[in-house]
Amino acid sequence: MDERVREHAKVLVDWSARVEAGDDVVLAVGPDAHELAVAVAEALGERGANLLATYSSGEITRAYLRAHDGEFDENPAHELALVENADVYLSLGGGRNTSATADVPGKTRQAYGSARSEIREARMDTRWVSTVHPTRSLAQQANMAYEEYQAFAYDAILRDWEVLAEEMGRMKDILDDGSEVRLVSRGTDLTMGIEGRTAVNSAASVAYDSHNLPSGEVFTAPYATEGEVTFDVPMTLHGESVRNVRLEFESGEVVDYDAEQGEDVIAEILETDAGARRLGELGIGMNRGIDRYTDNILFDEKMGDTIHLALGRAYDANLPDGESGNDSAVHVDMITDVSEDSRLEVDGTVVQRNGRFRWEDGFE
Amino acid sequence: MDERVREHAKVLVDWSARVEAGDDVVLAVGPDAHELAVAVAEALGERGANLLATYSSGEITRAYLRAHDGEFDENPAHELALVENADVYLSLGGGRNTSATADVPGKTRQAYGSARSEIREARMDTRWVSTVHPTRSLAQQANMAYEEYQAFAYDAILRDWEVLAEEMGRMKDILDDGSEVRLVSRGTDLTMGIEGRTAVNSAASVAYDSHNLPSGEVFTAPYATEGEVTFDVPMTLHGESVRNVRLEFESGEVVDYDAEQGEDVIAEILETDAGARRLGELGIGMNRGIDRYTDNILFDEKMGDTIHLALGRAYDANLPDGESGNDSAVHVDMITDVSEDSRLEVDGTVVQRNGRFRWEDGFE
């Protein structure tokens, strides 16, 4: 076995999920994540945790959903009981085709999702972590050769997370102490309020309220957005290519928009509900192991020298206890490159210029 | 998809497990049984059942068990809750290597098994069915080419089960009405008591107390065995080849034995406990779709023109309510060919001669 697979498993089990002896662990295995699952099973055995593996296959889901009449039972008792009794839920993504469920009608998909809200919430109550095994299908989606993609993915995953967590802590402190953020870049001059909001130091560990591996971003929930922003990192939304989206905000709400490509998808998203026209997240990518766009949001939004904003739902972790932030059925991240002609200010002080943070060599 | 895979799925879901709308179904998928799992998922979707897929990988089990210190938690809550809340448990066997767990120490395997007795019992309380997807590794074990093995497996699985159930019902009636069975064949002259015991018409359906697909045997729990028997169908037990085992019984107990090959394995089995020296099962193979030995007990014991006996534990289904039969930690089936020079008598009347049953053409 490639030693990197074993290291990935150890980071996942120890750093990310903090697995201990006696933990009841669900391991959700994608069909092509088998090798990573073997390595994780070994680590779980060493720790004395209890393992149940489930099988996350897009092809099985597709066959089931297409055959079903769409009247789904709410939160089936066997699956709900499994998740409610789990301490840890590790999702190992990796299929043979990232479009395996492409021909499932949107209505069926939504009905299935709605019928499973309690299962989803029970999962969120575990120490859950999502990661991916670098597969050929993910390499293809990234326009990379397989070995090239493996090197890319492990660069992103096998960081010195403790060092990165400490660095991201600096950014978190700045945001926690700040009232207003301003982002200036090509086609972008945007201000957002962040007073009273708590930033998450997303260091790929449940100990940091962070549930993705890789992670490597600091994010908060902005409000009262004013100005315009251009997202120049390309992406696929709802199966369509989207390029150079421009949003214009007044009093926190999108009042105008356009895009070089995929404008109809943006329109669709904005029309979902009132919350879809407001921001739910401002995130600062700080994982320099991720040095290019691969059309996979798990990686893209953590890319070094980028900043992303999400239309839609805000995360509770950013809000004062009991307070609810922007609410919406969607949460759509879009990314802008800040490596050149860019600056991020907090309360008038420049925190990041052309990708460099104020505490780094080369910041000027 | 091969149309036989879809037919297999339908037989499993409708005939074997009697799945209905609203059933909570666990689908335990072997790594190479993916295609069958897709077909079963489609059938479950059509019936409106609820699907959770688990992943049964020998390689994952091996990695976990070898890394574990062997002090296993009893019946982990998450897995127990899953199985206790399931209505149906479908096991789709099929890995890449039938020896995937060969180097797991026996002690670890036993400790793991003992710690999971409640989970096992909960599974037995569901409408459980075990089947296999014909894989390359099973073909290899059977010394067959892949396509050849597929044809063999589907001949065994895709029977007209209703017709076979009716035919097997005749044998069940004869055994239920009988007091004593005598089996005479090359190297075999054995009598067994069956008075008061109930035969199971194992027609590959939970409706018949039958939990294997394929099935096709009628079995009961004999006692007071006298005489000798030779098992001439070769098999692998505990990873060793076993050939021409001869057992000699007095007052229900093995008093002498030998074997052309694997005598040490037989010795080990007989020494397990007192029950291991007595018979737990007499089974009559009636599935003529199975026409050769493939070193897979799921198929071999149902082969047409064979009779098998098991040392060890008897099944409750064969016993009067509340009564317990032969008890043992083992249940080891061994098979004898009755196609030639053989007869099976019940209370002195010949029921089967040289493979032909008394109700069949060619019986004389």
XYZ file of C-alpha atoms in Angstrom:
728
model
C 0.000 0.000 0.000
C 1.142 3.522 -0.893
C 2.456 4.976 2.382
C 0.495 8.175 1.692
C -2.772 6.214 2.014
C -1.767 5.098 5.509
C -0.777 8.649 6.465
C -4.097 9.941 5.146
C -5.908 7.377 7.331
C -3.944 8.394 10.410
C -4.602 12.115 9.904
C -8.303 11.349 9.434
C -8.639 9.115 12.505
C -6.362 10.944 14.937
C -6.180 14.613 13.961
C -9.563 15.053 12.260
C -12.020 12.778 14.118
C -10.095 12.301 17.402
C -11.111 8.636 17.526
C -10.678 6.893 20.871
C -11.044 3.330 22.151
C -14.691 2.322 22.385
C -15.949 4.847 19.832
C -18.696 3.473 17.577
C -17.544 4.496 14.109
C -19.496 4.460 10.836
C -17.176 4.319 7.837
C -19.045 5.331 4.667
C -16.982 3.908 1.805
C -17.177 5.006 -1.830
C -16.671 2.138 -4.335
C -13.193 3.353 -5.319
C -12.172 4.413 -1.799
C -11.602 0.769 -0.832
C -7.854 1.132 -0.299
C -8.271 4.115 2.009
C -11.005 2.202 3.874
C -8.566 -0.675 4.485
C -6.026 1.768 5.928
C -8.676 3.464 8.089
C -9.902 0.046 9.330
C -6.353 -0.756 10.389
C -6.080 2.533 12.283
C -9.492 1.987 13.926
C -8.448 -1.518 14.997
C -5.259 -0.134 16.547
C -7.249 2.483 18.483
C -9.768 -0.114 19.701
C -12.751 1.624 18.075
C -15.800 -0.293 16.764
C -16.227 -0.318 13.004
C -19.291 -0.582 10.784
C -18.701 0.090 7.096
C -21.497 1.375 4.879
C -21.355 1.497 1.088
C -21.796 4.892 -0.591
C -22.343 4.130 -4.234
C -23.783 6.699 -6.613
C -24.837 3.872 -8.937
C -26.839 2.154 -6.192
C -28.447 5.449 -5.198
C -29.301 6.175 -8.824
C -30.887 2.748 -9.385
C -32.893 3.024 -6.174
C -34.094 6.587 -6.730
C -35.036 6.141 -10.384
C -37.100 3.055 -9.559
C -38.864 4.659 -6.585
C -42.234 6.416 -6.954
C -40.867 9.405 -4.994
C -43.063 9.024 -1.909
C -40.229 8.293 0.522
C -40.730 7.098 4.103
C -39.430 9.676 6.591
C -36.103 8.813 8.245
C -36.133 4.968 8.031
C -35.736 3.546 11.549
C -32.754 1.270 10.844
C -30.574 3.985 9.337
C -31.638 6.592 11.898
C -30.826 4.172 14.759
C -27.405 3.473 13.245
C -26.463 7.152 13.011
C -28.016 8.126 16.361
C -25.876 5.463 18.059
C -22.655 6.422 16.267
C -19.948 8.530 17.903
C -18.005 9.150 14.713
C -19.063 9.249 11.044
C -16.232 9.141 8.502
C -17.174 9.648 4.868
C -14.590 8.362 2.363
C -15.696 9.752 -1.006
C -14.484 8.186 -4.221
C -16.575 6.668 -6.994
C -15.901 5.663 -10.556
C -17.899 8.469 -12.135
C -18.530 11.856 -10.540
C -21.710 12.092 -12.653
C -23.135 8.734 -11.495
C -26.440 10.257 -10.384
C -26.725 12.818 -13.201
C -30.011 11.424 -14.590
C -31.914 11.286 -11.291
C -34.767 13.826 -11.572
C -34.180 16.857 -9.334
C -37.628 16.419 -7.760
C -36.854 12.838 -6.674
C -33.505 13.918 -5.270
C -35.127 16.736 -3.281
C -37.916 14.505 -1.943
C -35.330 11.908 -0.862
C -33.264 14.611 0.840
C -36.268 16.121 2.642
C -37.374 12.710 3.935
C -33.966 12.228 5.558
C -33.546 15.438 7.554
C -33.389 13.697 10.968
C -30.746 11.267 9.702
C -28.724 14.245 8.456
C -29.076 16.079 11.770
C -28.099 12.960 13.724
C -24.971 12.723 11.554
C -24.145 16.362 12.328
C -24.321 15.443 16.027
C -21.484 12.916 15.613
C -17.804 13.734 15.207
C -18.224 13.640 11.427
C -15.491 14.184 8.862
C -15.685 14.082 5.056
C -12.662 13.274 2.960
C -11.978 11.793 -0.483
C -9.669 9.103 -1.751
C -7.892 10.405 -4.879
C -9.566 8.346 -7.616
C -9.271 8.296 -11.382
C -12.696 9.927 -11.708
C -11.614 12.860 -9.515
C -8.383 13.123 -11.536
C -10.483 13.287 -14.699
C -12.714 15.997 -13.229
C -9.555 17.975 -12.395
C -8.139 17.485 -15.926
C -5.134 15.726 -14.436
C -3.317 12.448 -14.904
C -3.931 9.952 -12.073
C -0.467 10.113 -10.484
C -0.467 13.888 -10.877
C -3.791 14.096 -9.079
C -2.619 11.820 -6.270
C 0.361 14.117 -5.657
C -1.965 17.133 -5.682
C -4.475 15.568 -3.271
C -1.883 14.373 -0.767
C -0.166 17.784 -0.825
C -3.514 19.198 0.265
C -4.308 16.492 2.837
C -0.935 15.696 4.417
C -0.186 19.143 5.877
C 1.353 19.952 9.219
C -2.101 20.733 10.541
C -0.905 21.973 13.904
C 1.276 24.639 12.283
C -1.495 25.622 9.874
C -4.034 25.769 12.719
C -1.763 28.179 14.565
C -1.363 30.405 11.511
C -5.093 30.365 10.812
C -5.633 31.270 14.455
C -4.070 34.664 13.689
C -6.615 35.302 10.967
C -9.434 34.126 13.218
C -8.337 36.578 15.956
C -8.284 39.462 13.479
C -11.783 38.643 12.221
C -13.159 38.068 15.731
C -11.865 41.494 16.825
C -13.017 43.262 13.642
C -16.240 45.019 12.660
C -15.936 45.495 8.927
C -14.148 43.691 6.128
C -13.316 45.230 2.763
C -12.165 43.217 -0.229
C -10.623 45.041 -3.191
C -9.518 43.213 -6.331
C -10.016 43.225 -10.102
C -13.741 43.876 -10.535
C -14.269 43.756 -6.786
C -14.818 46.387 -4.100
C -16.983 44.924 -1.367
C -17.592 45.761 2.302
C -19.241 43.386 4.808
C -20.135 43.652 8.486
C -18.723 40.967 10.813
C -19.238 42.582 14.243
C -20.399 40.002 16.799
C -19.656 37.055 14.516
C -17.159 34.332 15.426
C -14.749 33.064 12.800
C -14.075 29.313 12.480
C -10.436 28.220 12.247
C -11.174 25.332 9.914
C -8.156 23.162 10.618
C -9.581 19.819 9.410
C -10.451 18.629 12.897
C -13.616 18.297 14.941
C -11.596 19.937 17.719
C -11.799 23.130 15.610
C -15.467 22.697 14.504
C -14.011 21.685 11.147
C -15.357 18.643 9.313
C -13.504 18.482 6.010
C -10.182 16.853 5.190
C -8.485 18.670 3.534
C -9.525 21.946 5.067
C -7.489 25.084 5.602
C -9.725 28.125 5.591
C -10.977 30.674 8.086
C -14.604 31.574 7.601
C -17.241 33.767 9.150
C -20.809 34.851 8.413
C -20.923 38.409 6.994
C -23.932 40.755 6.733
C -24.828 44.221 5.457
C -22.831 43.610 2.263
C -22.309 46.624 -0.034
C -20.553 46.938 -3.388
C -19.563 44.526 -6.109
C -17.558 41.340 -6.406
C -16.277 39.284 -9.355
C -15.575 35.562 -9.003
C -12.841 34.708 -11.485
C -12.124 31.092 -10.475
C -14.100 28.862 -12.873
C -16.488 26.284 -11.448
C -19.299 23.877 -12.253
C -22.679 24.593 -10.648
C -25.655 22.278 -11.209
C -23.628 20.567 -13.938
C -22.981 23.805 -15.873
C -19.758 25.744 -16.335
C -19.840 29.140 -14.685
C -17.295 31.903 -15.473
C -16.666 35.408 -14.128
C -19.828 35.915 -12.114
C -20.326 39.524 -10.995
C -22.679 40.323 -8.106
C -23.741 43.794 -6.964
C -24.986 44.232 -3.381
C -27.027 46.918 -1.662
C -28.013 46.611 2.034
C -26.832 42.992 2.095
C -28.826 41.887 -0.935
C -27.921 41.154 -4.546
C -29.465 43.876 -6.697
C -27.698 43.118 -9.971
C -25.646 40.319 -11.492
C -24.120 39.026 -14.678
C -21.733 36.290 -15.786
C -19.585 35.551 -18.822
C -20.944 32.005 -18.761
C -23.698 30.265 -16.778
C -25.752 33.376 -16.019
C -28.941 31.276 -16.053
C -27.594 29.049 -13.251
C -26.866 32.123 -11.135
C -30.393 33.398 -11.809
C -31.847 30.052 -10.723
C -29.845 30.080 -7.482
C -30.790 33.696 -6.660
C -34.476 32.885 -7.147
C -34.472 29.927 -4.702
C -35.564 32.043 -1.728
C -34.885 35.421 -0.056
C -31.808 34.059 1.750
C -30.232 33.006 -1.530
C -29.707 36.689 -2.398
C -27.681 37.299 0.790
C -24.256 36.057 1.836
C -23.923 33.200 4.311
C -20.156 32.893 4.329
C -16.923 34.772 3.804
C -14.003 32.340 3.666
C -10.273 32.898 3.344
C -8.388 30.035 1.677
C -5.129 29.318 3.523
C -4.106 25.818 2.367
C -1.096 26.450 0.102
C -0.911 22.697 -0.582
C -3.847 23.425 -2.873
C -2.268 25.420 -5.670
C -4.811 25.012 -8.427
C -8.433 24.750 -9.266
C -9.798 21.153 -9.652
C -13.564 21.737 -9.890
C -14.105 20.104 -6.493
C -15.340 22.485 -3.820
C -13.798 20.368 -1.021
C -10.421 21.488 -2.376
C -11.107 24.694 -4.328
C -12.503 26.782 -1.466
C -9.408 26.123 0.679
C -6.913 27.074 -2.058
C -4.159 29.447 -0.936
C -4.450 33.014 -2.283
C -8.201 32.829 -2.766
C -11.242 34.194 -0.999
C -14.719 32.745 -1.378
C -18.192 33.938 -0.591
C -21.309 31.809 -0.348
C -24.821 32.836 -1.266
C -27.327 31.307 1.122
C -27.275 29.557 4.455
C -24.878 30.662 7.229
C -23.260 28.201 9.657
C -24.361 28.212 13.293
C -20.726 28.047 14.432
C -20.251 31.654 13.244
C -23.212 33.034 15.183
C -23.793 33.947 18.835
C -25.461 31.071 20.714
C -29.138 30.775 19.855
C -28.996 33.438 17.160
C -29.758 32.423 13.594
C -27.985 33.910 10.616
C -28.965 34.024 6.981
C -31.342 31.172 6.223
C -31.762 29.498 2.860
C -32.150 26.103 1.190
C -28.897 26.774 -0.705
C -25.273 27.383 0.169
C -23.324 28.126 -3.019
C -19.635 28.972 -2.749
C -17.930 31.111 -5.388
C -14.236 31.886 -5.449
C -12.011 34.814 -6.397
C -8.250 34.814 -6.924
C -6.505 37.344 -4.664
C -2.893 36.596 -5.611
C -2.558 39.875 -7.596
C -3.953 43.435 -7.514
C -5.832 42.584 -4.334
C -6.141 43.553 -0.719
C -8.226 42.458 2.229
C -8.798 45.073 4.934
C -10.279 44.678 8.400
C -11.393 47.993 9.943
C -9.156 49.878 7.514
C -5.972 47.864 8.159
C -4.623 45.730 5.315
C -4.466 42.093 6.453
C -3.634 40.413 3.141
C -2.102 41.981 0.031
C -1.584 40.068 -3.251
C -1.937 36.795 -1.339
C 0.584 37.594 1.394
C -0.675 37.924 4.955
C 0.619 40.751 7.152
C 2.621 38.317 9.316
C 4.400 36.729 6.351
C 7.685 37.525 4.629
C 6.999 39.447 1.427
C 4.028 41.376 2.856
C 4.410 45.065 2.089
C -26.553 -5.230 -17.371
C -26.756 -9.006 -17.864
C -30.458 -9.852 -17.649
C -29.639 -12.758 -15.308
C -28.400 -10.269 -12.694
C -31.804 -8.540 -12.739
C -33.611 -11.882 -12.480
C -31.385 -12.885 -9.564
C -32.288 -9.620 -7.803
C -36.009 -10.197 -8.356
C -35.896 -13.775 -7.031
C -33.981 -12.535 -3.977
C -36.300 -9.621 -3.207
C -39.667 -11.172 -4.049
C -39.419 -14.958 -3.663
C -36.694 -15.204 -1.019
C -37.118 -12.191 1.289
C -40.762 -11.272 0.496
C -39.911 -7.568 0.584
C -42.845 -5.175 0.884
C -43.307 -1.404 0.791
C -42.001 0.211 3.954
C -39.601 -2.595 4.862
C -36.299 -1.355 6.322
C -33.731 -3.344 4.360
C -30.010 -3.761 5.061
C -28.104 -4.702 1.927
C -24.675 -6.116 2.845
C -22.588 -5.765 -0.319
C -19.365 -7.636 -1.088
C -16.798 -5.572 -3.024
C -17.387 -7.531 -6.238
C -21.148 -7.886 -5.786
C -21.656 -4.271 -6.853
C -23.591 -5.109 -10.010
C -26.044 -7.353 -8.167
C -26.415 -4.635 -5.517
C -27.406 -2.136 -8.220
C -30.071 -4.555 -9.493
C -31.343 -5.234 -5.957
C -31.455 -1.475 -5.244
C -33.616 -1.035 -8.339
C -35.985 -3.778 -7.166
C -36.138 -2.293 -3.641
C -36.911 1.136 -5.084
C -39.739 -0.349 -7.172
C -41.217 -2.068 -4.103
C -40.977 1.125 -2.002
C -38.668 -0.442 0.609
C -36.030 1.572 2.514
C -32.430 0.788 1.650
C -29.232 1.022 3.659
C -26.163 -0.581 2.074
C -23.313 -1.882 4.214
C -19.927 -2.921 2.858
C -18.757 -6.511 3.540
C -15.105 -6.547 2.658
C -12.814 -9.334 3.807
C -9.839 -7.011 3.331
C -11.337 -4.388 5.650
C -12.188 -7.048 8.236
C -8.665 -8.466 8.013
C -6.994 -5.065 8.459
C -9.242 -4.235 11.398
C -8.883 -7.596 13.165
C -5.128 -7.881 12.735
C -4.596 -4.388 14.149
C -6.931 -4.940 17.121
C -5.638 -6.155 20.486
C -8.419 -8.772 20.598
C -10.376 -7.305 23.513
C -13.520 -6.512 21.562
C -16.418 -4.450 22.894
C -19.597 -6.540 23.137
C -22.198 -5.871 20.433
C -21.365 -2.239 19.484
C -24.481 -0.106 19.939
C -24.569 1.433 16.451
C -24.453 -1.883 14.591
C -26.830 -3.594 17.010
C -29.331 -0.741 16.645
C -29.124 -0.976 12.864
C -29.856 -4.707 12.790
C -32.496 -4.597 15.530
C -34.390 -1.989 13.517
C -34.109 -3.844 10.213
C -36.960 -5.919 8.773
C -34.863 -7.582 6.091
C -31.133 -8.382 5.878
C -29.836 -9.323 2.435
C -26.245 -10.507 2.226
C -24.694 -10.297 -1.250
C -21.439 -12.236 -1.033
C -18.683 -11.686 -3.546
C -15.134 -10.545 -2.902
C -11.953 -10.544 -4.921
C -10.215 -13.295 -2.959
C -11.992 -16.055 -1.053
C -8.917 -16.268 1.212
C -8.908 -12.546 2.088
C -8.951 -13.197 5.841
C -6.672 -16.266 5.786
C -3.973 -14.730 8.005
C -6.267 -13.519 10.786
C -5.380 -15.545 13.905
C -8.127 -18.018 14.842
C -8.232 -16.661 18.396
C -8.922 -13.120 17.185
C -11.632 -14.373 14.832
C -13.311 -16.328 17.637
C -13.122 -13.425 20.098
C -14.642 -11.107 17.485
C -17.416 -13.629 16.793
C -18.200 -14.154 20.473
C -18.413 -10.415 21.106
C -21.074 -10.119 18.401
C -23.593 -12.772 19.428
C -26.480 -10.334 19.998
C -25.906 -8.745 16.600
C -25.985 -12.207 15.039
C -29.175 -13.130 16.879
C -30.820 -9.853 15.885
C -29.965 -10.627 12.275
C -31.569 -14.055 12.618
C -34.736 -12.292 13.779
C -35.001 -10.426 10.475
C -36.122 -11.888 7.161
C -32.475 -12.615 6.287
C -31.236 -14.192 3.069
C -27.668 -14.956 1.994
C -26.742 -15.171 -1.653
C -23.607 -14.681 -3.763
C -22.879 -12.784 -6.939
C -20.877 -15.043 -9.274
C -17.428 -13.439 -9.137
C -14.078 -14.330 -10.638
C -12.770 -15.416 -7.236
C -15.638 -17.883 -6.808
C -15.037 -19.143 -10.354
C -11.387 -19.713 -9.441
C -12.344 -21.589 -6.282
C -14.593 -23.798 -8.403
C -11.828 -24.389 -10.983
C -14.013 -22.847 -13.652
C -13.733 -20.127 -16.247
C -15.675 -16.972 -15.351
C -18.437 -17.309 -17.956
C -18.689 -21.030 -17.196
C -19.140 -20.264 -13.517
C -21.768 -17.617 -14.215
C -23.806 -20.168 -16.195
C -23.410 -22.682 -13.359
C -24.431 -20.185 -10.647
C -27.492 -18.887 -12.480
C -28.621 -22.460 -13.250
C -28.607 -22.991 -9.490
C -30.246 -19.670 -8.574
C -32.804 -19.089 -11.328
C -34.964 -22.200 -10.707
C -38.715 -22.433 -10.835
C -38.797 -22.293 -7.051
C -42.499 -22.901 -6.761
C -42.240 -26.198 -8.637
C -39.179 -27.259 -6.663
C -40.858 -26.304 -3.360
C -43.759 -28.554 -4.271
C -41.479 -31.474 -5.103
C -39.436 -30.985 -1.943
C -42.722 -30.906 -0.023
C -43.133 -34.622 -0.899
C -39.799 -35.446 0.709
C -40.645 -33.312 3.734
C -43.933 -35.199 4.209
C -42.141 -38.556 4.050
C -39.564 -37.475 6.641
C -42.189 -35.885 8.899
C -44.213 -39.127 8.897
C -41.139 -41.377 9.351
C -39.312 -42.745 12.398
C -36.081 -44.103 11.009
C -33.875 -43.313 8.017
C -31.346 -45.702 6.528
C -28.701 -44.656 4.025
C -26.852 -47.341 2.080
C -24.104 -46.510 -0.397
C -20.477 -47.319 -1.157
C -18.789 -47.426 2.249
C -22.012 -46.345 3.929
C -24.699 -48.116 5.928
C -26.178 -45.746 8.468
C -29.449 -45.598 10.411
C -30.755 -42.472 12.165
C -33.836 -41.740 14.249
C -36.079 -38.860 13.062
C -39.279 -39.510 15.041
C -40.775 -36.276 16.336
C -38.529 -34.105 14.207
C -39.831 -31.684 11.551
C -38.128 -31.474 8.187
C -37.526 -28.069 6.582
C -38.475 -27.687 2.929
C -35.610 -25.341 2.125
C -37.008 -23.594 -0.896
C -34.852 -20.447 -0.803
C -37.532 -18.352 0.847
C -38.178 -17.029 4.335
C -41.724 -18.274 3.789
C -40.231 -21.786 4.037
C -37.788 -21.026 6.921
C -35.108 -21.101 4.242
C -32.444 -18.385 4.149
C -30.067 -19.305 1.334
C -30.289 -18.490 -2.353
C -29.690 -20.910 -4.004
C -31.218 -23.509 -1.777
C -32.979 -26.740 -2.713
C -32.604 -29.276 0.070
C -34.839 -30.927 2.618
C -33.182 -31.288 5.999
C -33.985 -32.593 9.452
C -32.155 -33.214 12.749
C -31.379 -36.924 13.243
C -30.399 -38.723 16.465
C -29.423 -42.203 17.684
C -27.141 -42.684 14.684
C -25.704 -46.190 14.180
C -23.314 -47.531 11.547
C -20.799 -46.006 9.183
C -20.759 -43.356 6.477
C -18.214 -42.300 3.857
C -18.230 -38.766 2.446
C -16.833 -38.985 -1.064
C -17.457 -35.412 -2.260
C -14.186 -33.492 -1.761
C -14.216 -30.269 0.246
C -12.066 -27.674 1.965
C -12.401 -27.431 5.751
C -10.431 -24.851 7.756
C -8.412 -24.178 4.616
C -7.368 -27.831 4.155
C -8.445 -30.344 1.519
C -10.459 -33.209 2.950
C -11.114 -36.462 1.033
C -13.115 -39.634 1.729
C -13.862 -39.107 5.388
C -15.274 -42.239 7.078
C -17.175 -41.942 10.369
C -18.380 -44.813 12.542
C -21.275 -44.217 14.945
C -22.518 -46.053 18.035
C -25.478 -44.757 20.066
C -25.420 -41.476 18.172
C -21.741 -40.757 18.726
C -18.649 -41.023 16.525
C -16.513 -43.874 17.886
C -14.043 -44.189 15.032
C -12.987 -42.206 11.970
C -10.408 -41.964 9.242
C -9.847 -40.002 6.051
C -7.752 -40.329 2.912
C -6.769 -36.686 3.322
C -7.276 -34.103 6.092
C -7.724 -36.571 8.960
C -6.175 -34.019 11.351
C -8.879 -31.486 10.488
C -11.570 -34.052 11.254
C -9.849 -34.832 14.565
C -9.812 -31.123 15.446
C -13.517 -30.773 14.669
C -14.478 -33.888 16.672
C -12.557 -32.588 19.695
C -14.339 -29.216 19.764
C -16.996 -30.359 22.259
C -19.293 -33.318 22.992
C -21.886 -32.136 20.435
C -19.276 -32.151 17.673
C -19.267 -35.965 17.795
C -23.020 -36.165 17.123
C -25.050 -35.305 14.024
C -26.969 -32.044 13.847
C -28.342 -32.381 10.331
C -29.357 -34.841 7.647
C -29.915 -33.025 4.352
C -31.092 -34.265 0.973
C -29.808 -32.224 -1.977
C -32.579 -31.661 -4.534
C -31.360 -28.760 -6.674
C -30.508 -30.386 -10.018
C -29.359 -26.974 -11.292
C -26.282 -27.726 -9.180
C -24.624 -30.551 -11.066
C -21.080 -30.403 -9.752
C -18.954 -29.717 -6.772
C -17.516 -26.133 -6.534
C -15.980 -26.103 -3.032
C -18.641 -23.667 -1.821
C -21.006 -25.125 0.755
C -23.789 -22.703 -0.238
C -23.981 -24.650 -3.506
C -22.461 -28.058 -2.741
C -24.893 -29.150 -0.044
C -27.885 -28.539 -2.306
C -26.463 -30.509 -5.244
C -28.889 -32.971 -6.825
C -28.102 -36.677 -6.155
C -26.241 -35.954 -2.927
C -26.959 -36.356 0.757
C -25.095 -34.453 3.460
C -24.727 -34.834 7.173
C -23.462 -32.218 9.602
C -21.498 -32.818 12.753
C -22.518 -30.396 15.489
C -25.325 -27.947 16.091
C -28.921 -28.756 15.061
C -31.375 -26.134 13.785
C -34.297 -25.129 16.003
C -36.642 -25.306 13.011
C -36.292 -29.129 13.039
C -37.201 -29.505 16.707
C -40.472 -29.442 18.636
C -41.146 -25.983 20.119
C -38.977 -25.282 23.123
C -36.966 -28.479 22.761
C -33.257 -28.195 22.075
C -31.397 -30.605 19.835
C -27.722 -31.384 19.548
C -25.715 -28.413 20.794
C -22.214 -27.505 19.655
C -20.017 -24.589 18.670
C -19.576 -26.200 15.232
C -21.794 -27.198 12.330
C -19.700 -28.946 9.683
C -21.443 -30.307 6.593
C -19.964 -33.271 4.685
C -21.406 -34.652 1.492
C -21.827 -38.048 -0.142
C -22.707 -38.804 -3.753
C -25.833 -41.016 -4.011
C -26.154 -41.136 -7.803
C -24.981 -44.777 -7.979
C -25.105 -47.942 -5.825
C -27.179 -46.080 -3.268
C -30.538 -46.126 -1.593
C -32.290 -44.046 1.037
C -34.974 -45.821 3.070
C -37.538 -44.391 5.446
C -39.044 -47.012 7.754
C -37.937 -49.749 5.363
C -39.388 -48.228 2.197
C -36.944 -47.072 -0.475
C -37.487 -43.351 -1.119
C -34.501 -42.631 -3.357
C -32.456 -45.135 -5.391
C -29.350 -44.127 -7.385
C -30.442 -40.499 -7.209
C -34.032 -41.050 -8.461
C -36.875 -40.326 -6.070
C -39.805 -42.731 -5.872
C -42.157 -40.239 -7.551
C -39.847 -39.696 -10.514
C -39.608 -41.407 -13.899
C -36.726 -43.869 -13.853
C -37.235 -44.903 -10.228
C -37.223 -48.701 -9.927
